[in-house]
Short mmCIF file of C-alpha atoms in Angstrom, two decimals:
data_model
loop_
_atom_site.label_atom_id
_atom_site.label_comp_id
_atom_site.label_asym_id
_atom_site.label_seq_id
_atom_site.Cartn_x
_atom_site.Cartn_y
_atom_site.Cartn_z
CA MET A 1 0.00 0.00 0.00
CA LYS A 2 2.82 2.37 0.93
CA ASN A 3 4.67 1.63 -2.31
CA LYS A 4 1.46 2.16 -4.31
CA THR A 5 0.91 5.55 -2.67
CA ALA A 6 4.53 6.49 -3.36
CA ARG A 7 4.22 5.64 -7.06
CA TRP A 8 0.89 7.47 -7.38
CA SER A 9 2.18 10.64 -5.69
CA ASN A 10 5.41 10.48 -7.69
CA SER A 11 3.55 10.25 -11.02
CA LYS A 12 1.23 13.14 -10.14
CA HIS A 13 4.11 15.22 -8.81
CA ARG A 14 6.02 14.76 -12.08
CA TRP A 15 2.90 15.45 -14.14
CA LEU A 16 2.38 18.79 -12.32
CA ALA A 17 6.05 19.77 -12.30
CA LEU A 18 6.13 21.96 -15.42
CA VAL A 19 2.99 24.03 -14.85
CA GLY A 20 3.63 24.16 -11.10
CA GLY A 21 7.23 25.28 -11.52
CA ILE A 22 6.24 28.03 -13.92
CA SER A 23 3.40 29.11 -11.62
CA LEU A 24 5.78 29.29 -8.66
CA LEU A 25 8.19 31.45 -10.65
CA VAL A 26 5.39 33.82 -11.73
CA TRP A 27 3.72 34.26 -8.34
CA GLY A 28 6.93 33.98 -6.34
CA LEU A 29 8.76 36.68 -8.27
CA SER A 30 5.73 38.97 -8.35
CA GLY A 31 5.26 38.43 -4.60
CA LEU A 32 8.85 39.60 -4.10
CA MET A 33 7.96 42.75 -6.05
CA HIS A 34 5.28 43.55 -3.49
CA ILE A 35 7.73 43.06 -0.63
CA ALA A 36 10.23 45.29 -2.44
CA MET A 37 7.59 48.03 -2.78
CA VAL A 38 6.94 47.92 0.97
CA LEU A 39 10.61 47.80 1.98
CA PHE A 40 12.19 50.14 -0.55
CA GLY A 41 9.34 52.32 -1.81
CA PRO A 42 9.23 56.06 -1.04
CA GLN A 43 8.43 56.75 2.61
CA GLN A 44 6.77 59.72 4.26
CA ALA A 45 9.08 61.76 6.47
CA GLN A 46 6.39 62.75 9.02
CA PHE A 47 3.86 60.36 10.51
CA MET A 48 1.41 62.63 12.32
CA PRO A 49 -0.68 65.18 10.39
CA PRO A 50 -0.08 68.88 11.03
CA THR A 51 -1.79 70.39 14.08
CA ALA A 52 -3.51 73.73 14.52
CA GLN A 53 -4.28 76.14 17.29
CA ILE A 54 -8.09 76.31 17.43
CA GLU A 55 -9.03 79.85 18.44
CA LEU A 56 -12.55 80.94 17.61
CA SER A 57 -13.04 83.75 20.15
CA GLY A 58 -14.37 86.77 18.29
CA ALA A 59 -14.41 84.83 15.02
CA LYS A 60 -17.19 85.15 12.49
CA PRO A 61 -19.80 82.42 13.00
CA ILE A 62 -19.36 79.68 10.42
CA ALA A 63 -23.16 79.57 10.01
CA ASP A 64 -23.11 83.22 8.85
CA THR A 65 -20.18 82.56 6.52
CA LEU A 66 -21.96 79.68 4.83
CA SER A 67 -25.24 81.54 4.60
CA GLU A 68 -23.58 84.54 2.92
CA THR A 69 -21.80 82.31 0.40
CA GLY A 70 -24.97 80.42 -0.49
CA VAL A 71 -24.00 77.12 1.12
CA LEU A 72 -27.27 75.83 2.57
CA ALA A 73 -26.32 72.22 3.33
CA THR A 74 -23.00 70.46 3.74
CA SER A 75 -21.83 66.87 4.03
CA ALA A 76 -19.02 67.89 6.39
CA VAL A 77 -17.76 70.99 8.14
CA LYS A 78 -14.66 70.92 10.32
CA THR A 79 -11.49 72.74 11.25
CA VAL A 80 -8.21 71.68 9.65
CA ALA A 81 -4.63 72.76 10.13
CA ALA A 82 -3.30 75.45 7.80
CA PRO A 83 0.22 76.77 7.12
CA GLY A 84 1.61 78.72 10.05
CA GLY A 85 -0.25 76.68 12.68
CA ASP A 86 -3.59 78.43 12.15
CA ALA A 87 -6.89 76.70 11.44
CA LEU A 88 -9.34 76.91 8.57
CA TRP A 89 -12.91 75.77 8.18
CA GLN A 90 -13.09 72.96 5.62
CA VAL A 91 -16.50 72.58 3.96
CA THR A 92 -17.58 69.54 1.93
CA GLU A 93 -20.63 70.10 -0.26
CA GLU A 94 -20.32 67.05 -2.52
CA PRO A 95 -18.26 63.93 -1.66
CA MET A 96 -16.34 63.94 -4.96
CA ALA A 97 -15.92 67.71 -5.30
CA ALA A 98 -13.03 69.87 -4.15
CA ARG A 99 -13.41 71.10 -0.58
CA ARG A 100 -13.86 74.78 0.20
CA TYR A 101 -11.93 76.66 2.89
CA PHE A 102 -12.79 79.74 4.94
CA LYS A 103 -10.83 81.81 7.44
CA PRO A 104 -12.53 81.66 10.87
CA SER A 105 -11.68 85.28 11.67
CA ASP A 106 -13.66 87.00 8.92
CA GLY A 107 -15.14 84.26 6.74
CA THR A 108 -12.91 84.98 3.73
CA GLU A 109 -12.81 82.05 1.30
CA ILE A 110 -9.40 80.75 0.24
CA THR A 111 -9.08 80.79 -3.54
CA ASP A 112 -8.24 77.34 -4.93
CA GLY A 113 -8.12 76.25 -1.32
CA ASP A 114 -8.29 72.49 -1.76
CA ARG A 115 -5.27 72.40 -4.05
CA ALA A 116 -3.34 74.65 -1.67
CA GLN A 117 -4.30 72.42 1.27
CA ALA A 118 -3.18 69.31 -0.62
CA GLU A 119 0.19 70.91 -1.37
CA PHE A 120 0.58 71.96 2.27
CA LEU A 121 -0.15 68.41 3.48
CA ALA A 122 2.14 66.80 0.89
CA ARG A 123 5.06 69.03 1.83
CA HIS A 124 4.40 68.34 5.51
CA PHE A 125 4.34 64.54 5.14
CA LEU A 126 7.21 64.30 2.62
CA ASP A 127 9.31 67.16 4.03
CA THR A 128 10.20 68.46 0.58
CA ASP A 129 10.41 71.89 -1.03
CA ARG A 130 10.57 70.59 -4.61
CA ALA A 131 8.49 72.36 -7.19
CA ILE A 132 5.16 70.78 -8.11
CA VAL A 133 4.85 70.34 -11.87
CA SER A 134 1.29 68.99 -11.96
CA ALA A 135 -1.74 68.97 -9.63
CA THR A 136 -4.91 67.06 -10.54
CA LEU A 137 -8.04 66.23 -8.55
CA GLN A 138 -8.51 62.50 -9.13
CA THR A 139 -12.00 61.04 -8.66
CA ASP A 140 -11.40 57.51 -10.01
CA PHE A 141 -8.94 54.74 -9.30
CA ASP A 142 -6.38 53.85 -11.98
CA ALA A 143 -3.25 51.78 -12.49
CA SER A 144 -1.05 54.20 -10.53
CA TYR A 145 -3.61 54.70 -7.74
CA PRO A 146 -5.55 51.39 -7.55
CA TRP A 147 -8.73 50.68 -5.59
CA VAL A 148 -6.82 49.17 -2.66
CA ASN A 149 -6.07 52.72 -1.51
CA ARG A 150 -9.78 53.18 -0.71
CA LEU A 151 -9.83 57.01 -0.55
CA LEU A 152 -11.38 59.31 -3.16
CA PRO A 153 -11.17 62.02 -4.26
CA VAL A 154 -7.44 62.65 -3.93
CA TRP A 155 -5.08 65.28 -5.26
CA LYS A 156 -2.36 63.81 -7.46
CA LEU A 157 0.70 66.01 -6.99
CA GLU A 158 3.71 65.34 -9.22
CA PHE A 159 7.02 66.78 -8.04
CA GLU A 160 9.96 67.95 -10.08
CA GLY A 161 12.79 65.43 -10.39
CA GLU A 162 13.93 62.38 -12.32
CA ASP A 163 12.52 59.97 -9.72
CA ARG A 164 8.95 61.09 -10.61
CA LEU A 165 7.90 61.49 -6.99
CA THR A 166 4.09 61.62 -6.81
CA ALA A 167 1.89 62.18 -3.76
CA TYR A 168 -1.82 61.34 -3.48
CA VAL A 169 -3.43 63.49 -0.80
CA HIS A 170 -6.90 63.02 0.67
CA THR A 171 -7.70 66.45 2.08
CA GLU A 172 -10.93 65.36 3.80
CA THR A 173 -8.92 63.25 6.25
CA SER A 174 -5.65 65.23 6.01
CA ALA A 175 -4.00 61.98 4.93
CA LEU A 176 -1.22 61.02 2.57
CA ALA A 177 -3.21 58.30 0.79
CA ALA A 178 -0.24 57.03 -1.24
CA VAL A 179 3.19 58.05 -2.43
CA ASN A 180 4.86 56.75 -5.60
CA ASN A 181 8.02 57.19 -7.58
CA GLY A 182 9.15 55.73 -10.90
CA THR A 183 10.58 52.56 -9.35
CA LYS A 184 7.54 51.82 -7.21
CA GLU A 185 5.17 52.49 -10.11
CA THR A 186 7.08 50.02 -12.30
CA LEU A 187 7.05 47.36 -9.58
CA GLN A 188 3.37 48.03 -8.94
CA SER A 189 2.53 47.61 -12.62
CA LEU A 190 4.46 44.34 -12.82
CA PHE A 191 2.79 43.06 -9.66
CA ARG A 192 -0.68 43.81 -11.00
CA ALA A 193 0.21 42.19 -14.33
CA LEU A 194 1.80 39.00 -12.93
CA HIS A 195 0.23 38.47 -9.51
CA THR A 196 -3.38 39.60 -9.95
CA TRP A 197 -3.60 39.60 -13.77
CA GLU A 198 -5.48 42.89 -13.89
CA TRP A 199 -4.69 43.20 -17.60
CA VAL A 200 -7.48 40.71 -18.34
CA PRO A 201 -10.51 42.55 -19.83
CA PRO A 202 -13.50 42.90 -17.44
CA GLY A 203 -15.66 40.72 -19.67
CA MET A 204 -13.17 37.86 -19.28
CA GLU A 205 -13.07 37.92 -15.48
CA TRP A 206 -14.31 34.32 -15.28
CA LEU A 207 -11.39 33.16 -17.41
CA ARG A 208 -8.89 35.06 -15.24
CA VAL A 209 -10.27 33.41 -12.10
CA LEU A 210 -10.31 29.95 -13.72
CA VAL A 211 -6.75 30.08 -15.08
CA ILE A 212 -5.25 31.53 -11.88
CA THR A 213 -7.14 28.97 -9.78
CA LEU A 214 -5.78 26.11 -11.89
CA MET A 215 -2.22 27.43 -11.89
CA VAL A 216 -2.06 28.34 -8.19
CA GLY A 217 -4.01 25.17 -7.39
CA SER A 218 -1.23 23.22 -9.09
CA LEU A 219 1.15 24.61 -6.47
CA PHE A 220 -1.05 23.23 -3.70
CA ALA A 221 -1.23 19.85 -5.46
CA LEU A 222 2.54 19.84 -5.96
CA ALA A 223 3.11 20.53 -2.27
CA ALA A 224 0.56 17.90 -1.22
CA THR A 225 2.00 15.14 -3.44
CA GLY A 226 5.49 16.18 -2.35
CA VAL A 227 4.53 15.71 1.30
CA MET A 228 3.11 12.28 0.46
CA MET A 229 6.44 11.33 -1.11
CA LEU A 230 8.36 12.56 1.94
CA VAL A 231 6.18 10.37 4.16
CA THR A 232 6.09 7.23 2.01
CA VAL A 233 9.61 7.22 0.52
CA ARG A 234 12.55 7.01 2.91
CA ARG A 235 16.20 7.50 1.92
CA ARG A 236 19.07 6.34 4.10
CA LYS A 237 21.26 9.13 2.76
CA ARG A 238 20.70 12.34 0.83
CA ALA A 239 20.74 12.04 -2.94
CA PRO A 240 23.51 13.98 -4.68
CA GLY A 241 23.02 17.29 -6.51
CA ALA A 242 19.70 18.95 -7.27
CA LYS A 243 17.61 15.94 -6.19
CA GLY A 244 19.11 15.97 -2.72
CA TRP A 245 18.65 19.70 -2.20
CA HIS A 246 15.12 19.63 -3.60
CA ARG A 247 14.08 16.87 -1.21
CA ALA A 248 15.91 18.24 1.83
CA MET A 249 14.42 21.73 1.48
CA SER A 250 10.95 20.25 0.94
CA TYR A 251 10.79 19.44 4.65
CA ILE A 252 11.00 23.19 5.34
CA LEU A 253 9.22 24.69 2.34
CA ALA A 254 6.23 22.38 1.77
CA LEU A 255 4.11 24.00 4.48
CA PRO A 256 4.78 27.62 3.36
CA LEU A 257 3.89 26.62 -0.22
CA ILE A 258 0.60 25.11 0.97
CA MET A 259 -0.13 28.25 3.01
CA PHE A 260 0.54 30.66 0.14
CA SER A 261 -1.34 28.69 -2.50
CA ALA A 262 -4.43 27.69 -0.50
CA SER A 263 -4.99 31.16 0.97
CA GLY A 264 -4.36 32.77 -2.42
CA VAL A 265 -7.04 30.68 -4.13
CA TYR A 266 -9.48 31.37 -1.27
CA HIS A 267 -8.85 35.10 -1.60
CA LEU A 268 -9.21 34.99 -5.38
CA VAL A 269 -12.53 33.14 -5.33
CA GLN A 270 -14.08 35.34 -2.65
CA SER A 271 -12.96 38.50 -4.45
CA ALA A 272 -14.58 37.15 -7.62
CA LEU A 273 -17.85 36.43 -5.82
CA VAL A 274 -17.98 39.89 -4.23
CA PRO A 275 -15.78 42.36 -6.14
CA PRO A 276 -13.93 44.56 -3.61
CA ASP A 277 -15.23 48.10 -3.41
CA SER A 278 -14.82 51.06 -1.10
CA GLN A 279 -17.54 51.18 1.55
CA LEU A 280 -16.78 54.79 2.49
CA ARG A 281 -19.98 56.84 2.67
CA MET A 282 -20.36 60.48 3.65
CA GLY A 283 -23.27 61.57 5.82
CA GLU A 284 -26.39 63.26 4.52
CA PRO A 285 -26.09 67.06 4.07
CA VAL A 286 -26.67 69.00 7.29
CA ASP A 287 -28.15 72.52 7.34
CA LEU A 288 -25.69 74.50 9.44
CA ALA A 289 -26.56 77.93 8.06
CA SER A 290 -29.82 77.89 9.99
CA GLY A 291 -28.10 77.21 13.30
CA ALA A 292 -29.39 79.59 15.96
CA TRP A 293 -26.39 79.23 18.27
CA PRO A 294 -22.89 80.05 17.02
CA VAL A 295 -20.18 78.06 18.74
CA GLU A 296 -17.88 81.05 18.40
CA GLN A 297 -19.75 83.23 20.91
CA ASP A 298 -19.03 80.97 23.89
CA TRP A 299 -15.63 79.80 22.74
CA ALA A 300 -13.75 81.28 25.69
CA ALA A 301 -15.81 79.21 28.14
CA ILE A 302 -15.68 76.08 25.97
CA SER A 303 -11.92 76.17 25.50
CA ALA A 304 -10.95 77.20 29.03
CA GLY A 305 -8.52 74.64 30.44
CA ARG A 306 -8.92 72.33 27.46
CA ASP A 307 -6.50 71.38 24.67
CA ILE A 308 -8.85 71.40 21.68
CA ALA A 309 -7.68 69.56 18.57
CA ALA A 310 -10.58 70.15 16.16
CA VAL A 311 -14.17 71.24 15.78
CA SER A 312 -16.60 69.59 13.38
CA LEU A 313 -20.29 69.45 12.60
CA VAL A 314 -21.93 66.02 12.78
CA GLU A 315 -25.46 64.70 12.64
CA GLY A 316 -26.70 63.30 15.92
CA ASP A 317 -29.71 61.22 16.85
CA GLY A 318 -32.91 62.36 15.17
CA GLY A 319 -30.99 64.28 12.52
CA ARG A 320 -30.11 67.26 14.72
CA ALA A 321 -26.91 69.14 14.00
CA LEU A 322 -24.20 68.92 16.67
CA TYR A 323 -20.86 70.62 17.14
CA ARG A 324 -18.21 68.07 18.02
CA VAL A 325 -15.37 69.63 19.99
CA GLY A 326 -12.52 67.14 19.76
CA LEU A 327 -9.98 67.11 22.60
CA ALA A 328 -6.35 66.26 22.05
CA PRO A 329 -5.28 63.04 23.81
CA PRO A 330 -3.12 63.56 26.88
CA ARG A 331 0.59 63.08 26.43
CA GLY A 332 1.57 59.45 26.79
CA ALA A 333 -1.91 58.26 25.82
CA MET A 334 -1.35 57.56 22.13
CA GLY A 335 -2.12 54.09 20.89
CA GLY A 336 -3.74 51.42 22.97
CA GLY A 337 -7.36 50.46 22.66
CA ALA A 338 -10.74 50.50 24.32
CA HIS A 339 -13.70 48.18 24.38
CA ASP A 340 -17.36 48.98 24.98
CA HIS A 341 -19.48 45.97 25.80
CA SER A 342 -22.49 47.93 27.00
CA ALA A 343 -24.87 47.21 24.13
CA SER A 344 -28.50 46.59 25.05
CA LYS A 345 -28.06 42.88 24.50
CA LYS A 346 -25.08 41.02 25.88
CA ALA A 347 -22.30 41.31 23.30
CA GLU A 348 -21.86 38.05 21.51
CA HIS A 349 -18.30 38.92 20.75
CA GLU A 350 -17.35 39.00 24.45
CA GLY A 351 -16.44 35.34 24.19
CA GLN A 352 -14.73 35.69 20.86
CA GLU A 353 -11.04 36.18 20.33
CA HIS A 354 -10.36 39.77 19.28
CA ASP A 355 -7.51 40.51 16.93
CA HIS A 356 -4.81 42.15 19.03
CA VAL A 357 -1.99 41.10 16.72
CA ALA A 358 -1.46 44.61 15.42
CA SER A 359 -1.75 46.05 18.93
CA ASN A 360 1.11 43.89 20.11
CA ALA A 361 3.31 44.74 17.16
CA ALA A 362 6.79 46.07 17.65
CA SER A 363 5.65 49.64 17.18
CA PRO A 364 6.72 52.78 19.03
CA ALA A 365 6.05 52.82 22.72
CA PRO A 366 2.92 54.66 23.92
CA GLY A 367 3.48 58.39 23.98
CA ASP A 368 6.26 58.33 21.39
CA THR A 369 5.52 59.88 18.02
CA PRO A 370 7.26 57.88 15.26
CA GLN A 371 10.32 59.74 13.99
CA THR A 372 12.66 57.45 12.06
CA ASP A 373 11.85 55.80 8.72
CA ALA A 374 11.52 52.41 10.42
CA GLU A 375 9.20 53.75 13.15
CA ILE A 376 7.02 55.59 10.62
CA ARG A 377 6.80 52.54 8.36
CA GLU A 378 5.84 50.39 11.38
CA ALA A 379 3.23 52.84 12.67
CA ARG A 380 1.58 53.28 9.28
CA PHE A 381 0.59 49.62 9.30
CA ALA A 382 -0.12 49.16 13.00
CA GLY A 383 -1.87 52.48 13.59
CA ILE A 384 -1.68 55.08 16.32
CA GLU A 385 -4.69 56.81 17.80
CA PRO A 386 -4.44 60.52 16.84
CA LYS A 387 -7.54 61.85 18.59
CA GLY A 388 -8.94 61.96 22.10
CA PRO A 389 -12.49 62.23 23.47
CA ALA A 390 -14.98 64.91 22.50
CA ILE A 391 -17.69 67.27 23.76
CA TYR A 392 -20.97 67.54 21.84
CA LEU A 393 -23.01 70.75 21.70
CA ASP A 394 -26.43 71.29 20.12
CA ALA A 395 -25.97 73.62 17.13
CA GLN A 396 -29.43 75.12 17.70
CA THR A 397 -29.33 75.78 21.45
CA GLY A 398 -25.71 75.42 22.55
CA GLU A 399 -26.69 72.89 25.20
CA VAL A 400 -24.18 70.22 26.10
CA ILE A 401 -25.34 66.83 24.82
CA GLU A 402 -25.01 64.08 27.38
CA ASP A 403 -24.57 61.49 24.63
CA GLY A 404 -20.96 60.44 24.33
CA ASP A 405 -18.99 59.10 21.40
CA ARG A 406 -20.60 55.68 21.79
CA ASP A 407 -24.11 57.10 21.42
CA ILE A 408 -23.13 59.18 18.39
CA ALA A 409 -21.43 56.16 16.81
CA LEU A 410 -24.59 54.11 17.32
CA ALA A 411 -26.69 56.88 15.73
CA ILE A 412 -24.38 57.02 12.69
CA ALA A 413 -24.44 53.23 12.32
CA ARG A 414 -28.24 53.23 12.65
CA ARG A 415 -28.53 55.86 9.93
CA PHE A 416 -26.39 53.92 7.44
CA THR A 417 -27.74 50.42 8.17
CA GLU A 418 -31.37 51.31 8.97
CA ALA A 419 -31.24 48.45 11.49
CA PRO A 420 -32.85 48.54 14.96
CA ASP A 421 -30.64 48.89 18.02
CA GLU A 422 -31.87 45.47 19.16
CA ALA A 423 -29.80 43.96 16.34
CA VAL A 424 -26.56 45.32 17.83
CA THR A 425 -24.51 42.61 19.49
CA GLY A 426 -21.54 44.71 20.55
CA MET A 427 -19.54 47.89 20.12
CA GLU A 428 -15.83 48.50 20.30
CA LEU A 429 -13.58 51.55 19.93
CA ILE A 430 -10.91 50.63 17.38
CA THR A 431 -7.57 52.35 17.88
CA ARG A 432 -5.36 49.92 15.96
CA PHE A 433 -5.53 48.43 12.49
CA SER A 434 -6.25 44.72 12.12
CA HIS A 435 -7.25 42.14 9.51
CA GLU A 436 -10.88 43.32 9.65
CA TYR A 437 -10.07 47.03 9.65
CA ASP A 438 -6.78 47.51 7.85
CA PHE A 439 -4.39 50.42 7.44
CA ARG A 440 -5.71 51.40 4.00
CA ASN A 441 -8.73 53.04 5.64
CA LYS A 442 -6.37 55.71 7.03
CA ARG A 443 -8.72 56.65 9.92
CA LEU A 444 -8.27 56.10 13.65
CA PRO A 445 -9.96 55.88 16.03
CA VAL A 446 -13.27 54.53 14.70
CA TRP A 447 -16.16 52.71 16.32
CA ARG A 448 -16.97 49.16 15.34
CA VAL A 449 -20.65 48.21 15.63
CA ASP A 450 -21.50 44.50 15.28
CA TYR A 451 -24.93 43.49 13.97
CA ALA A 452 -26.82 40.20 13.99
CA GLU A 453 -29.81 39.60 11.71
CA PRO A 454 -30.79 41.18 9.38
CA ILE A 455 -27.43 42.94 8.79
CA LYS A 456 -24.99 40.21 9.87
CA ALA A 457 -22.03 42.53 9.49
CA SER A 458 -19.68 44.87 11.33
CA VAL A 459 -19.71 48.55 10.39
CA PHE A 460 -16.93 51.01 11.20
CA VAL A 461 -17.92 54.66 11.72
CA ASP A 462 -15.95 57.84 12.35
CA THR A 463 -17.69 60.10 14.86
CA ALA A 464 -15.37 63.02 14.06
CA SER A 465 -16.88 63.41 10.59
CA GLY A 466 -20.04 61.30 10.76
CA VAL A 467 -19.04 58.90 7.96
CA LEU A 468 -19.32 55.18 7.37
CA VAL A 469 -15.72 54.10 6.86
CA ASP A 470 -16.11 50.39 6.13
CA ARG A 471 -18.56 47.52 6.30
CA VAL A 472 -17.55 43.87 6.60
CA ALA A 473 -20.11 41.07 6.30
CA ASP A 474 -19.77 38.22 8.79
CA TRP A 475 -19.17 35.69 6.01
CA GLU A 476 -16.22 37.77 4.73
CA LYS A 477 -14.38 37.75 8.06
CA PRO A 478 -12.87 34.22 7.90
CA GLU A 479 -11.25 34.98 4.53
CA ARG A 480 -9.83 38.27 5.82
CA LEU A 481 -8.33 36.48 8.81
CA ILE A 482 -6.88 33.66 6.71
CA PHE A 483 -5.46 36.00 4.07
CA SER A 484 -3.90 38.19 6.76
CA MET A 485 -2.40 35.39 8.82
CA ILE A 486 -1.73 32.64 6.27
CA HIS A 487 -0.93 34.59 3.08
CA LYS A 488 0.63 37.77 4.50
CA TRP A 489 2.03 35.98 7.58
CA ASN A 490 0.81 38.66 9.97
CA PHE A 491 1.08 36.14 12.80
CA LEU A 492 4.71 37.34 12.80
CA PHE A 493 3.65 40.91 13.68
CA PRO A 494 5.41 40.76 17.09
CA ILE A 495 8.79 40.80 15.30
CA GLY A 496 7.91 44.03 13.49
CA ARG A 497 6.85 44.87 9.94
CA LEU A 498 10.42 45.09 8.59
CA ASN A 499 11.49 41.72 9.97
CA LEU A 500 8.19 40.15 8.88
CA ASN A 501 8.80 41.16 5.27
CA LEU A 502 12.40 39.95 5.43
CA VAL A 503 11.29 36.54 6.73
CA VAL A 504 8.54 36.17 4.11
CA GLY A 505 10.93 37.32 1.38
CA GLY A 506 13.51 34.78 2.50
CA PHE A 507 11.00 31.93 2.30
CA VAL A 508 9.79 33.07 -1.13
CA ILE A 509 13.36 33.21 -2.46
CA ALA A 510 14.00 29.74 -1.07
CA LEU A 511 10.84 28.46 -2.77
CA ILE A 512 11.95 29.95 -6.09
CA VAL A 513 15.50 28.55 -5.87
CA PHE A 514 14.99 25.11 -4.32
CA MET A 515 11.47 24.27 -5.50
CA ALA A 516 10.88 26.11 -8.79
CA ILE A 517 14.35 26.33 -10.37
CA LEU A 518 15.68 22.97 -9.16
CA GLY A 519 12.29 21.35 -9.80
CA LEU A 520 12.12 22.65 -13.36
CA ARG A 521 15.73 21.57 -13.95
CA MET A 522 14.92 18.05 -12.75
CA ASP A 523 11.76 17.99 -14.87
CA TRP A 524 13.75 19.04 -17.95
CA LYS A 525 16.34 16.31 -17.36
CA ASN A 526 13.62 13.69 -16.81
CA ARG A 527 11.91 14.70 -20.04
CA ARG A 528 15.19 14.32 -21.93
CA VAL A 529 15.73 10.87 -20.38
CA ARG A 530 12.20 9.75 -21.31
CA LYS A 531 12.60 11.10 -24.83
CA ARG A 532 15.86 9.18 -25.38
CA ALA A 533 14.34 6.07 -23.84
CA SER A 534 11.29 6.22 -26.08
CA GLY A 535 13.53 6.61 -29.14
CA LYS A 536 15.50 3.48 -28.25
CA ALA A 537 12.51 1.44 -27.19
CA THR A 538 12.23 -1.96 -28.89
CA GLY A 539 8.82 -2.90 -27.67
CA GLN A 540 9.62 -2.99 -23.98
CA GLY A 541 8.42 -0.08 -21.85
CA ALA A 542 10.89 2.28 -20.31
CA PRO A 543 11.55 1.63 -16.63
CA MET A 544 9.50 3.53 -14.04
CA PRO A 545 11.56 6.39 -12.57
CA ASP A 546 12.59 6.17 -8.96
CA PRO A 547 9.72 7.69 -6.90
CA ALA A 548 12.22 9.21 -4.54
CA GLU A 549 13.68 11.46 -7.19
#
């Protein structure tokens, strides 16, 4: 029985060798390109966004400013940092339109303000004084700025220089959404061509999924039949040359190959069933111009003894307009996390295992703002909480609203899901990125609200701007966990992002050298042997190759 299994696995292993070896070269080399982009791509010089001194005493009421300029309803109104440490009012009328900016002191509108704000943010994050040769408001994803970046619209700013440095700035969140240069763009194009095959026309999506599934599936089959051979065929001593190295390294590399291939096919199939799309949704327009109480008139009392980071207008329960006065976190309180298990029904997720992998990453210690390239790169992926708690004031009466962030988050989630509060199974304040809420969303902290029937999903909302950031169906969560842990190897997060990529890269290189190259070389030699044998055959079959080879 053992010998029969050995011969069967050997024949199937040899039959898969050519297509499997080529597949491993294609996906292994393109996987290395992704690691190279992460390790050697252009890096922002500053991690935290610019800050502003919020001083509204004696300022012109923003309601009056908007009324005089004909802005009757807005999707978002908030203060943002401006050059020199001052603050501006940022007004969003349409989600995909350029934002408008007004000086708090006298209500003067900044001409071409959104472009100027994008340039200010880009220079802050990249710490460069290079001339900008092109500035374009981009409202669609493309090859250079693919959908994985999530945020739109963004300003595409191209800097002077042979390296073709390009920044993509999302002014609504004051975020550097992406940064490219010529080298990264080339690697990115090759990765999308070889790893995800995005060159296939949309109408042929089924063929792309089928071919990739067969080719990557051959890797899984190769690894599985290889393991069967390791178990059923024993050698007293290592075979010489390529055969010996191929077999010896199989003990180490078979499991990683199974992990990469199985999780890759799972990810491919699920993405085909539900094409990935940004779930970001702005709130409904709020009428601030009709506000009877200007926050500016009582600013001295509001700000006394408080370190105020930002002011924004959000929609509270029942659709009423609220001023959200965001407080800066105390020094030494950055990072960390908080849980709220006070939903009306006992949270079902109390007994579940939360993802604290990113929280335990080798990132900067609490209270330390990332400074070096390595710290900034680490923090970008792990996440650091940039905002503290908040005070809510009724925009009509000026009364302090007793509802806290949790209540506002629940109201926002209710508005976007239209689900009853009885369906909520738990709430949690997210202050770190994870497999379910990853770094591409660019917002922290956010509230996670878990729903049972009829939603059966988790929604992530930002109380600072009243937006739905992301929505993840319950059935999607296992794939996200598997892809994060098994394909990206994020179970190694405790050793740090840099070391994680080095380890994964090392295993991929080993797979390419010892499995793909040596395997293809052995397959080529075996084909030559079989060809010569068939040419000399005199009616007797050629001998069966040694299953241990």
